[in-house]
CSV table of C-alpha atoms and ligand atoms in Angstrom, one decimal:
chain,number,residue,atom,x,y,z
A,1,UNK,CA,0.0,0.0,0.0
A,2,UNK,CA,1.4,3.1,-0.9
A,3,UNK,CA,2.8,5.8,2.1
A,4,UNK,CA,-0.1,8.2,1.3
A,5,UNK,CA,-2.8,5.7,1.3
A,6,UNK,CA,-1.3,4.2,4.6
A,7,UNK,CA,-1.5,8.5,6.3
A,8,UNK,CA,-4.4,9.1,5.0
A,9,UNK,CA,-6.2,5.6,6.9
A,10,UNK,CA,-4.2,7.0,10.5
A,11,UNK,CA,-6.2,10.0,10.7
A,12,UNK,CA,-8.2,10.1,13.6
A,13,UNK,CA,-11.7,8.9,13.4
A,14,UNK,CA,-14.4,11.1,13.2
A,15,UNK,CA,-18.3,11.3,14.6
A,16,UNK,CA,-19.7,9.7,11.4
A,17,UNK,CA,-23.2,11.4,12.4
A,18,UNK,CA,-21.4,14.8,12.7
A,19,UNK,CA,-20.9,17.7,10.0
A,20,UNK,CA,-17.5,17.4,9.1
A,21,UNK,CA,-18.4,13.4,7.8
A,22,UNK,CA,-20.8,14.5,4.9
A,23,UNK,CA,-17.6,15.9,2.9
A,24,UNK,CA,-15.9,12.8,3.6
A,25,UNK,CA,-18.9,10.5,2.7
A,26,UNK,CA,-19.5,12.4,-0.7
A,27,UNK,CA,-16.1,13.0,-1.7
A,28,UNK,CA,-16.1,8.9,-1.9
A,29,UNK,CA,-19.5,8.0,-3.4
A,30,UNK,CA,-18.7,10.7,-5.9
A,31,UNK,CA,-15.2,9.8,-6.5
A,32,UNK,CA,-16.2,5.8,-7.1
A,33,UNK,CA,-18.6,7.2,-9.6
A,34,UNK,CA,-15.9,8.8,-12.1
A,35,UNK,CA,-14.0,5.6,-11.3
A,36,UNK,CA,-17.0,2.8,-12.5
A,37,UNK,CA,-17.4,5.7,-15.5
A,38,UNK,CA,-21.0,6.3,-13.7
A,39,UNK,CA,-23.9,8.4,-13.6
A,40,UNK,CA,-26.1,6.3,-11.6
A,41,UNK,CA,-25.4,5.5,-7.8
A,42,UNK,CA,-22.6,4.1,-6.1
A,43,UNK,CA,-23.3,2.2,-2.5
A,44,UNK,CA,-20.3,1.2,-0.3
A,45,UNK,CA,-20.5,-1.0,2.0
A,46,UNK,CA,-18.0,-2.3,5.2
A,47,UNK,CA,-17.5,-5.4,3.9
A,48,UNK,CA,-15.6,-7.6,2.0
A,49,UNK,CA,-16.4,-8.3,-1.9
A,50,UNK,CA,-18.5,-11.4,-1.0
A,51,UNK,CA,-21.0,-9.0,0.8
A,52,UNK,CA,-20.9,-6.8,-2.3
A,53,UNK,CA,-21.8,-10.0,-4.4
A,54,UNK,CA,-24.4,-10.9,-1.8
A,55,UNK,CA,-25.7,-7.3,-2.0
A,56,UNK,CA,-26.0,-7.6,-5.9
A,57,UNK,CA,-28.6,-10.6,-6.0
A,58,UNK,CA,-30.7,-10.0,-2.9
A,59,UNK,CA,-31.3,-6.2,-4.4
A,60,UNK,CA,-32.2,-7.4,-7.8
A,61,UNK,CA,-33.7,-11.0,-7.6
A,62,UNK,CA,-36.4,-13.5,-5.7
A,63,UNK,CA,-36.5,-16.5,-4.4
A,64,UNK,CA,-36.2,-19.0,-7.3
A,65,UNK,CA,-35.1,-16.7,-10.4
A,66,UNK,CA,-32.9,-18.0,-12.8
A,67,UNK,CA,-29.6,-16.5,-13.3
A,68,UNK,CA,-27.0,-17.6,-16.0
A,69,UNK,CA,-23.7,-17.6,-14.8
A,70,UNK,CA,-20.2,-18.6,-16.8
A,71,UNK,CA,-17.9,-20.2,-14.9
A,72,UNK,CA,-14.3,-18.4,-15.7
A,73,UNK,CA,-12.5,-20.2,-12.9
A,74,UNK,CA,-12.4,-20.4,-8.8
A,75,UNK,CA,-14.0,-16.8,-7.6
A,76,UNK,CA,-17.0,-17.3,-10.8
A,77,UNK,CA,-17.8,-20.9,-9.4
A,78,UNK,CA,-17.8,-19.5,-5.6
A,79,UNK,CA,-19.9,-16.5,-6.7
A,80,UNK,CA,-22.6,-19.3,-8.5
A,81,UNK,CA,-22.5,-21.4,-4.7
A,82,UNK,CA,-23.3,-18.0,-3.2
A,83,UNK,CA,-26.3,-18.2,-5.5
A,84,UNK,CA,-27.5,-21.5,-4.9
A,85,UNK,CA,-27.0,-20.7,-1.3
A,86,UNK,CA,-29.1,-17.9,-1.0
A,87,UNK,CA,-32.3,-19.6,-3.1
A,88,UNK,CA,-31.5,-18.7,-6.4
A,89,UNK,CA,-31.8,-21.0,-9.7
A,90,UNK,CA,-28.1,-20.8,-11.1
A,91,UNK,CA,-27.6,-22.2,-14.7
A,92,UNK,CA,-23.2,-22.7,-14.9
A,93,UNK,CA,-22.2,-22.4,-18.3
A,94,UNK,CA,-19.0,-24.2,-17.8
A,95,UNK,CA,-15.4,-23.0,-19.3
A,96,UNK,CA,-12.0,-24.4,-18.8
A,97,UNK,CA,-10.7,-22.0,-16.3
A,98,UNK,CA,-8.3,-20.7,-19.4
A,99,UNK,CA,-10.4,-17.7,-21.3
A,100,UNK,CA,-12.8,-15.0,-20.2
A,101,UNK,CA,-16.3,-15.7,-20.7
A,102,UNK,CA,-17.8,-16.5,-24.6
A,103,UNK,CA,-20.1,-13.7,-25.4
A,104,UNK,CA,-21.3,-16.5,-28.2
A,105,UNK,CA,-22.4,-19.1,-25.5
A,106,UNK,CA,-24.2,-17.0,-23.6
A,107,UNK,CA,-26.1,-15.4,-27.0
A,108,UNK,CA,-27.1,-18.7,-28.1
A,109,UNK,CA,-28.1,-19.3,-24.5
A,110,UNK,CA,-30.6,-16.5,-24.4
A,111,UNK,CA,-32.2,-16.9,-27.6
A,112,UNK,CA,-33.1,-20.4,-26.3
A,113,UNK,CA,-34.6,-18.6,-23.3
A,114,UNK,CA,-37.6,-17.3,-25.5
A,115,UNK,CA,-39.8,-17.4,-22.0
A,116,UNK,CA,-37.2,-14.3,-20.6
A,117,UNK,CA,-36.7,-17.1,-17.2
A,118,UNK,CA,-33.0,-15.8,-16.9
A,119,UNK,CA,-33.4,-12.8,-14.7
A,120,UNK,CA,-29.9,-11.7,-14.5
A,121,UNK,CA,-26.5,-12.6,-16.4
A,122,UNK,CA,-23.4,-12.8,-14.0
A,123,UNK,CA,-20.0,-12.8,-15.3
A,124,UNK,CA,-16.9,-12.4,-13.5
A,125,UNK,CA,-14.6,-9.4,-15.3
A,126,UNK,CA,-11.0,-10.4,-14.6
A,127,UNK,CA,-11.3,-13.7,-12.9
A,128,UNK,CA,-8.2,-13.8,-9.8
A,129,UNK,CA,-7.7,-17.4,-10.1
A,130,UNK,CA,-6.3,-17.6,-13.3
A,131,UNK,CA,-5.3,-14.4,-14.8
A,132,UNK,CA,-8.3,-14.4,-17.4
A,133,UNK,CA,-10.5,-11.1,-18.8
A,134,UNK,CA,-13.9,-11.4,-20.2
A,135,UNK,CA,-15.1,-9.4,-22.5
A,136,UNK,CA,-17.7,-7.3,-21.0
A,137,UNK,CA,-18.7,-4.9,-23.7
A,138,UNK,CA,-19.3,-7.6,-26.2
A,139,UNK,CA,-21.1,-9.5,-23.5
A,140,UNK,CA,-23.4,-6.7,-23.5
A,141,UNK,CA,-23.3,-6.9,-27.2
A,142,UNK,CA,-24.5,-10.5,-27.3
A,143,UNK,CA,-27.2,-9.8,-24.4
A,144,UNK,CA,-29.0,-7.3,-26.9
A,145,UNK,CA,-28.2,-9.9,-30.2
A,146,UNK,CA,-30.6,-11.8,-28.2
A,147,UNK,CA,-32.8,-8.9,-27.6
A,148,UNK,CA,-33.2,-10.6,-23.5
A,149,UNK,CA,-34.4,-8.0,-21.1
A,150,UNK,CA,-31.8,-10.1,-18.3
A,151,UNK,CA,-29.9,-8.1,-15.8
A,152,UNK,CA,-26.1,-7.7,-16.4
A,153,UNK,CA,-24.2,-8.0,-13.3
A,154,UNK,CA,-20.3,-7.8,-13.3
A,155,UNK,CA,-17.7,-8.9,-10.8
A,156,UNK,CA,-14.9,-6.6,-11.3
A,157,UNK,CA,-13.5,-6.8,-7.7
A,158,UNK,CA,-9.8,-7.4,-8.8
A,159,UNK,CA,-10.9,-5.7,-12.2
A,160,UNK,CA,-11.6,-2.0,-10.9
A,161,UNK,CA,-8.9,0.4,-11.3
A,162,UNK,CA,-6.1,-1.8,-13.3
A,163,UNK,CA,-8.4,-3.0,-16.6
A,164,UNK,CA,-10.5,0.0,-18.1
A,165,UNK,CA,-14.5,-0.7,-17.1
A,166,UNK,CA,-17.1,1.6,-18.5
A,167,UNK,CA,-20.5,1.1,-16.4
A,168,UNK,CA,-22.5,3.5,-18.1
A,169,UNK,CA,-21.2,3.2,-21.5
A,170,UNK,CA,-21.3,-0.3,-21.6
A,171,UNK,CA,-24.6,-0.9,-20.0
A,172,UNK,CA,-23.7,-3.3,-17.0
A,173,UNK,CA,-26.8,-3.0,-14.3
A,174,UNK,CA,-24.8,-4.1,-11.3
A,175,UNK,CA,-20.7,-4.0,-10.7
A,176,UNK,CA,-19.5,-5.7,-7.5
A,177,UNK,CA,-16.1,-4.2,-6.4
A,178,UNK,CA,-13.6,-4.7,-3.4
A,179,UNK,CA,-11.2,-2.3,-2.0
A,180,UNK,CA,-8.3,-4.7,-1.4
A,181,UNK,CA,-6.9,-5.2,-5.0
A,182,UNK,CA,-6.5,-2.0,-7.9
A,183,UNK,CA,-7.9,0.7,-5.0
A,184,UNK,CA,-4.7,-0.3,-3.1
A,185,UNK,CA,-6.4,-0.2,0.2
A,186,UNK,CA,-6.9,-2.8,2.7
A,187,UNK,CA,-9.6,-5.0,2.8
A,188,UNK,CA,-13.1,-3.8,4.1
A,189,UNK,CA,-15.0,-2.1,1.6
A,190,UNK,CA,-16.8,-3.1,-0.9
A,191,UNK,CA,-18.8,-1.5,-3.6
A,192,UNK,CA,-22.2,-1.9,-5.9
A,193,UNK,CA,-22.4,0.3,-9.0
A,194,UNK,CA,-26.0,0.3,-10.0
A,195,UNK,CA,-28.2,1.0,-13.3
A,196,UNK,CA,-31.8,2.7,-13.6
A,197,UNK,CA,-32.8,-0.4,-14.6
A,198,UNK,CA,-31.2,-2.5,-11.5
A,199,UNK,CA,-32.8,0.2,-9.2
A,200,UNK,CA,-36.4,-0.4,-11.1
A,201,UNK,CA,-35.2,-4.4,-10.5
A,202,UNK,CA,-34.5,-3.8,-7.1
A,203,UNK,CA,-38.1,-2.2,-6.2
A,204,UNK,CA,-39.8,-5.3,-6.4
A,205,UNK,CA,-36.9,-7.7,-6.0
A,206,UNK,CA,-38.4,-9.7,-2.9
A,207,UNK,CA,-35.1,-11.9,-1.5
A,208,UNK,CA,-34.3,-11.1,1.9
A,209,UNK,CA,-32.3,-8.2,2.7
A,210,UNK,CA,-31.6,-5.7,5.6
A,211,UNK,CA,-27.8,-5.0,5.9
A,212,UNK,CA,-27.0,-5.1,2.5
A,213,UNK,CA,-30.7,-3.1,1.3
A,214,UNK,CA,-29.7,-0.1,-1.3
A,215,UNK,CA,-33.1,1.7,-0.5
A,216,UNK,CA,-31.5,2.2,3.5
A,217,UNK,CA,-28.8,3.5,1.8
A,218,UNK,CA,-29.7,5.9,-0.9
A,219,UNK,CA,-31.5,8.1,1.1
A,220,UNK,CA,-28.7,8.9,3.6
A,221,UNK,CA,-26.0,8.7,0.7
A,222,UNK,CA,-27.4,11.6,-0.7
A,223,UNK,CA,-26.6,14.2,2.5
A,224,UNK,CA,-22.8,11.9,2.3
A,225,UNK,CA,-23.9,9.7,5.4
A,226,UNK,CA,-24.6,6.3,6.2
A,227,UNK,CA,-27.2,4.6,7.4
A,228,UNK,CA,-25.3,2.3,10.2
A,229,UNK,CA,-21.4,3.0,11.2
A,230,UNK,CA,-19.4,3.3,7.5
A,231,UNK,CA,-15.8,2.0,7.5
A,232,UNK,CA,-14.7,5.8,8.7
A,233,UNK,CA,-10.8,5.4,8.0
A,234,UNK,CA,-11.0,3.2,5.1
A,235,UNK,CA,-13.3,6.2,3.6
A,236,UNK,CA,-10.0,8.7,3.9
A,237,UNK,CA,-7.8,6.1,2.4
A,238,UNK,CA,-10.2,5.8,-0.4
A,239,UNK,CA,-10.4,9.6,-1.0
A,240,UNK,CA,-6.7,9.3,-1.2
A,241,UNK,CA,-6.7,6.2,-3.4
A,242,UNK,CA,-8.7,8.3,-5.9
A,243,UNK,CA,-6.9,11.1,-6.0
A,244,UNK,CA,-3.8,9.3,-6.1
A,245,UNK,CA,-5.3,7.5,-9.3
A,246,UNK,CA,-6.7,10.3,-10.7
A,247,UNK,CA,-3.2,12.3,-10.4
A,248,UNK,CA,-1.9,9.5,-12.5
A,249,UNK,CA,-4.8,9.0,-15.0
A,250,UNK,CA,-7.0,6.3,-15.0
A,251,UNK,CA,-5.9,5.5,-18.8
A,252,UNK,CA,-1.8,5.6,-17.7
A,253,UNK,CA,-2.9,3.5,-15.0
A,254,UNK,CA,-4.4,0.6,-17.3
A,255,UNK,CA,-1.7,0.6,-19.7
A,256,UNK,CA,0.9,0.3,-16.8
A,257,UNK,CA,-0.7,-2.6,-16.0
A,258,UNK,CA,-1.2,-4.0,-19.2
A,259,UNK,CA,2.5,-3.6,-19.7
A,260,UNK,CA,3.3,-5.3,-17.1
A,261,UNK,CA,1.2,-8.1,-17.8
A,262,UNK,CA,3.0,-8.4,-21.5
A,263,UNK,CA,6.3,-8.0,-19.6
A,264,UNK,CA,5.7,-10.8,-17.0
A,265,UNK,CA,3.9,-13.1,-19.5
A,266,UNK,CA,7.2,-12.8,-22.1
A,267,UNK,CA,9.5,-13.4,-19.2
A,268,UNK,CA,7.1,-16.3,-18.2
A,269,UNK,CA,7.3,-17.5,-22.3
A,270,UNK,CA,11.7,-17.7,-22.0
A,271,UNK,CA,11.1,-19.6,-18.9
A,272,UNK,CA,9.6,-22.2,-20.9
A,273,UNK,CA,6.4,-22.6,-18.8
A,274,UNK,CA,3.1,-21.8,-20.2
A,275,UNK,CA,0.7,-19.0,-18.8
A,276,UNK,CA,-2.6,-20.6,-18.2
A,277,UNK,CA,-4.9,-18.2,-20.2
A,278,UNK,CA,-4.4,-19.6,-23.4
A,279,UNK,CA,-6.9,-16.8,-25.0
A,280,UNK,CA,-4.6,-14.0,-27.0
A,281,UNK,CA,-6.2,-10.4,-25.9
A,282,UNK,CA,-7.6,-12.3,-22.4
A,283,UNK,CA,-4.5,-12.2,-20.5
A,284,UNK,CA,-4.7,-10.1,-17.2
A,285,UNK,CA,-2.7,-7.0,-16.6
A,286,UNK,CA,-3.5,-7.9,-13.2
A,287,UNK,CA,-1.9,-11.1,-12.7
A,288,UNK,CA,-0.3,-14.0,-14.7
A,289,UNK,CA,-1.2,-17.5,-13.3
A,290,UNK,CA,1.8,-19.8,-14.3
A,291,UNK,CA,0.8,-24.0,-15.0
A,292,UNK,CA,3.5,-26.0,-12.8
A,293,UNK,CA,5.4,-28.5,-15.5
A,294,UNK,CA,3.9,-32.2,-14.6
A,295,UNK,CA,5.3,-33.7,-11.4
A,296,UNK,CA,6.4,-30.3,-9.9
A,297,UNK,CA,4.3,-29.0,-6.7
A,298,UNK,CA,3.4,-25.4,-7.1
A,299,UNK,CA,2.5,-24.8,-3.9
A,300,UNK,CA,6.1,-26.8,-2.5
A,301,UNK,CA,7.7,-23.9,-4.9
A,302,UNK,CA,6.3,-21.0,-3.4
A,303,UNK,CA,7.3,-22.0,-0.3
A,304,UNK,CA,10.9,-22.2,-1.7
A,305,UNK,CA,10.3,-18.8,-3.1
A,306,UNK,CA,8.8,-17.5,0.2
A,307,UNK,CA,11.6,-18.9,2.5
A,308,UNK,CA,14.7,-17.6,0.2
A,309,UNK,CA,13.5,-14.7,-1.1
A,310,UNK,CA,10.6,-13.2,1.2
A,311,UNK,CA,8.5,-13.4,-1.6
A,312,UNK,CA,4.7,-14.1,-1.6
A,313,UNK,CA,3.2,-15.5,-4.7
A,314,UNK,CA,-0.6,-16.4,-5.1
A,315,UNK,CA,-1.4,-19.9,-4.7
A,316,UNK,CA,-3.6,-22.4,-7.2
A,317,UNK,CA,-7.0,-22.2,-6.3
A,318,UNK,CA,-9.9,-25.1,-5.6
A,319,UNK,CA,-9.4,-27.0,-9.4
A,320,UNK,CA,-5.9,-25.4,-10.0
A,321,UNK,CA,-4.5,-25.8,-6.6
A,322,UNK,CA,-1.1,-26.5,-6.5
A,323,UNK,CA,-1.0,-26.7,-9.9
A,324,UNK,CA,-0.5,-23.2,-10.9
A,325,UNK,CA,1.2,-20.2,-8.8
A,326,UNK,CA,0.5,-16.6,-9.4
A,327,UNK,CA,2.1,-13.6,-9.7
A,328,UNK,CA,0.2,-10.2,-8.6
A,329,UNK,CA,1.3,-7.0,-10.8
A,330,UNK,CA,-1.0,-4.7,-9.9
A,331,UNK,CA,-2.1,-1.5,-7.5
A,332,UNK,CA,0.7,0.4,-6.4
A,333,UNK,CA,3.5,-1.2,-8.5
A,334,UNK,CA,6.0,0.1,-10.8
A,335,UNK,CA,9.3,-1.2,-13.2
A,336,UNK,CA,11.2,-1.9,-10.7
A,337,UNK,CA,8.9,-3.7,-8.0
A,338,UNK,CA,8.1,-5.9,-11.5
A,339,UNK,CA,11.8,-6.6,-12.5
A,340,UNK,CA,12.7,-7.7,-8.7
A,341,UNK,CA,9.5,-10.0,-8.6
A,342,UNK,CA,10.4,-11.6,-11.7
A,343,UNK,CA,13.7,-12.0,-10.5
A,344,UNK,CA,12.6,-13.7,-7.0
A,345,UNK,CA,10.9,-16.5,-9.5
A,346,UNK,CA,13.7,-17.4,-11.7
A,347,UNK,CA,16.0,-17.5,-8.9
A,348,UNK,CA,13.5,-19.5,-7.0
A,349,UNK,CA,12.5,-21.9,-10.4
A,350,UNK,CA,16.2,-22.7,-10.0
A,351,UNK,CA,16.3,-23.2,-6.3
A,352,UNK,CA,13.2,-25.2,-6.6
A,353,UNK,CA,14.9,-27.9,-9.2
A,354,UNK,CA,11.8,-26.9,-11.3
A,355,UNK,CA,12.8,-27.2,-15.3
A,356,UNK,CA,13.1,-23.5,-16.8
A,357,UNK,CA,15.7,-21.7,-19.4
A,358,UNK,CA,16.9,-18.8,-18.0
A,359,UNK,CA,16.8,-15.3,-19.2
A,360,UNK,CA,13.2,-14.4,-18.7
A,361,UNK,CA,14.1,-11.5,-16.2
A,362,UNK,CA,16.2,-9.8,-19.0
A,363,UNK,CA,13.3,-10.2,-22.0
A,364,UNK,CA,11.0,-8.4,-19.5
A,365,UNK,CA,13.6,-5.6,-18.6
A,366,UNK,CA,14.4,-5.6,-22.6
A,367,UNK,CA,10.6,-4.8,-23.0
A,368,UNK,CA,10.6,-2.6,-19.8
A,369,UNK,CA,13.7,-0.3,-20.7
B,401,PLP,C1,-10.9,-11.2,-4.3
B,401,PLP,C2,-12.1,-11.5,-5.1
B,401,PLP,C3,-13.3,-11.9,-4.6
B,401,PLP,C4,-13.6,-12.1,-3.2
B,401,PLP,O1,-13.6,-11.0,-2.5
B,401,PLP,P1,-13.4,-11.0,-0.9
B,401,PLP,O2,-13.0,-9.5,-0.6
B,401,PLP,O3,-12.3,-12.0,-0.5
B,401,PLP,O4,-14.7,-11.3,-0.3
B,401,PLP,C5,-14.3,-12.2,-5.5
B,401,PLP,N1,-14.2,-12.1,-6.8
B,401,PLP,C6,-13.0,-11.8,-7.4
B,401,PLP,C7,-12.8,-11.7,-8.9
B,401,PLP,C8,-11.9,-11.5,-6.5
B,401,PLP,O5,-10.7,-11.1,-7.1
């Protein structure tokens, strides 16, 4: 987290009833808005992103609607249990964990679905688990090729502030965001971006709901306060985060990480090891996810990487666990941070006994310099 972020959260806390917290409240709910590219509403709640996924389907669905979801790896499959869970009707349009979501299969799904019994369409923008983007515009695209009145509702929790996302413009109903990954904050907020339309879908929407209930929150968003106790010091970091992003420019902000990403993925290619998106144009600029050669331990790896070098790299999750490590290139990260990851994992592939030609640190610092 950067230094500024990291000042901004020691503040002292303030009476979140009292006048000086409207400023604070609005400067966030409007900031979050230029950052989804929004008109419409922002709500934040303390929470982490599951309570922001949680949030999205009570608001908008009942008991027993049909959603269509596509499963892009670990978090997209954990996102469809949450469904199930909560007394929804999940249809899983299953992928191979290595490519966004197919705007085709979920076209040729709704056509089928002449009835309109799919209430909402769930995809999961850059899926965590394995480095995968789907394409949400043409997702949008392929919802209206079917001319289906379904909701769109987007997970861009790890998306949000490192991959370009356009609520307005590309007519998502719902985005379900986090604080903890591109916002560069610590965990506990989390964030819905709402449509007219979701807000119309919400008003007779009858699943249970209390904490997570927009209508409680609209009404005291709109002074800058909060129905219950917000996340008060998480709020200032946020401010921060935005200006801080902002300062940058949100553009120079995605190409940084979509360099990186090309960086990490050729030093990744010299290495000899494959990345495990295997779509051209899907790959993350938020993380590469790296496939272990056979009979190596991913997860025995890291911890080589972790004892020798103090370095951290994301394990395989559920289906890909220990089969795939990950390396995280995104927030507050620049050149160099880059260069000395990549450097940790070649020096650990070698520790580790695990198959690799060297160079890949230098083909990313050739493409870096
Ligand atoms: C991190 C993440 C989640 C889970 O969020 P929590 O804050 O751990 O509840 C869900 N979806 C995606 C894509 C994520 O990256």
């Amino acid at each position: 987290m950067p230094d500024r972020i990291l000042q901004a959260i020691s503040r002292q806390t303030i009476d979140h009833r009292g006048p000086d917290f409207a400023e604070v409240g609005r400067t966030a709910l409007e900031g979050m808005k230029r950052i989804f590219k929004t008109e419409s509403s922002v709500i934040i709640y303390p929470s982490s992103g599951t309570g922001a996924w949680e949030a999205a389907l009570v608001n908008t669905l009942s008991p027993g609607d049909k959603v269509l979801m596509y499963e892009t790896g670990h978090f997209a499959a954990t996102w469809s249990s949450l469904a199930k869970k909560i007394g929804l009707d999940a249809e899983v349009i299953g992928g191979d964990w290595r490519a966004g979501a197919d705007p085709d299969l979920i076209c040729e799904r709704l056509k089928q679905d002449s009835g309109h019994e799919i209430r909402a369409v769930c995809v999961v923008h850059n899926e965590t688990s394995t480095g995968s983007v789907s394409p949400i515009a043409e997702i949008r695209k392929a919802i209206d090729e079917a001319n289906h009145p379904a909701l769109f509702l987007v997970d861009t929790i790890s998306g949000l502030a490192s991959i370009d996302l356009c609520f307005d413009a590309w007519g998502i109903d719902v985005c379900i965001a986090g604080s903890q990954k591109g916002l560069m904050l610590p965990p506990g907020l989390s964030f819905n971006a709402i449509s007219e339309k979701a807000l119309a879908a919400h008003k007779s929407a009858s699943l249970q709901r209390s904490y997570w209930d927009w209508s409680d929150m609209l009404g005291p968003n709109s002074k800058g306060f909060f129905p219950y106790t917000p996340a008060t010091n998480l709020l200032y970091g946020l401010n921060e985060a935005i200006e801080m992003l902002e300062e940058e420019g949100l553009d120079n902000v995605f190409a940084r990480h979509a360099r990186h990403g090309a960086a990490t993925r050729s030093a990744v290619k010299t290495w000899g090891l494959d990345v495990l998106c295997a779509r051209q144009g899907q790959e993350s600029g938020v993380l590469t996810a790296v496939v272990m050669p056979d009979g190596h331990s991913a997860d025995a790896f890291r911890n080589t990487a972790l004892q020798s070098f103090d370095i951290s790299l994301g394990n395989g999750l559920s289906k890909v666990a220990d089969r795939v490590f990950r390396i995280g290139h995104l927030g507050d990260f620049n050149d160099l941070m880059l260069s000395a990851t990549l450097a940790g994992v070649e020096m650990s592939l070698a520790r580790a006994g695990v198959p690799h030609n060297e160079g890949g640190v230098q083909t990313a610092m050739n493409q870096l310099k």
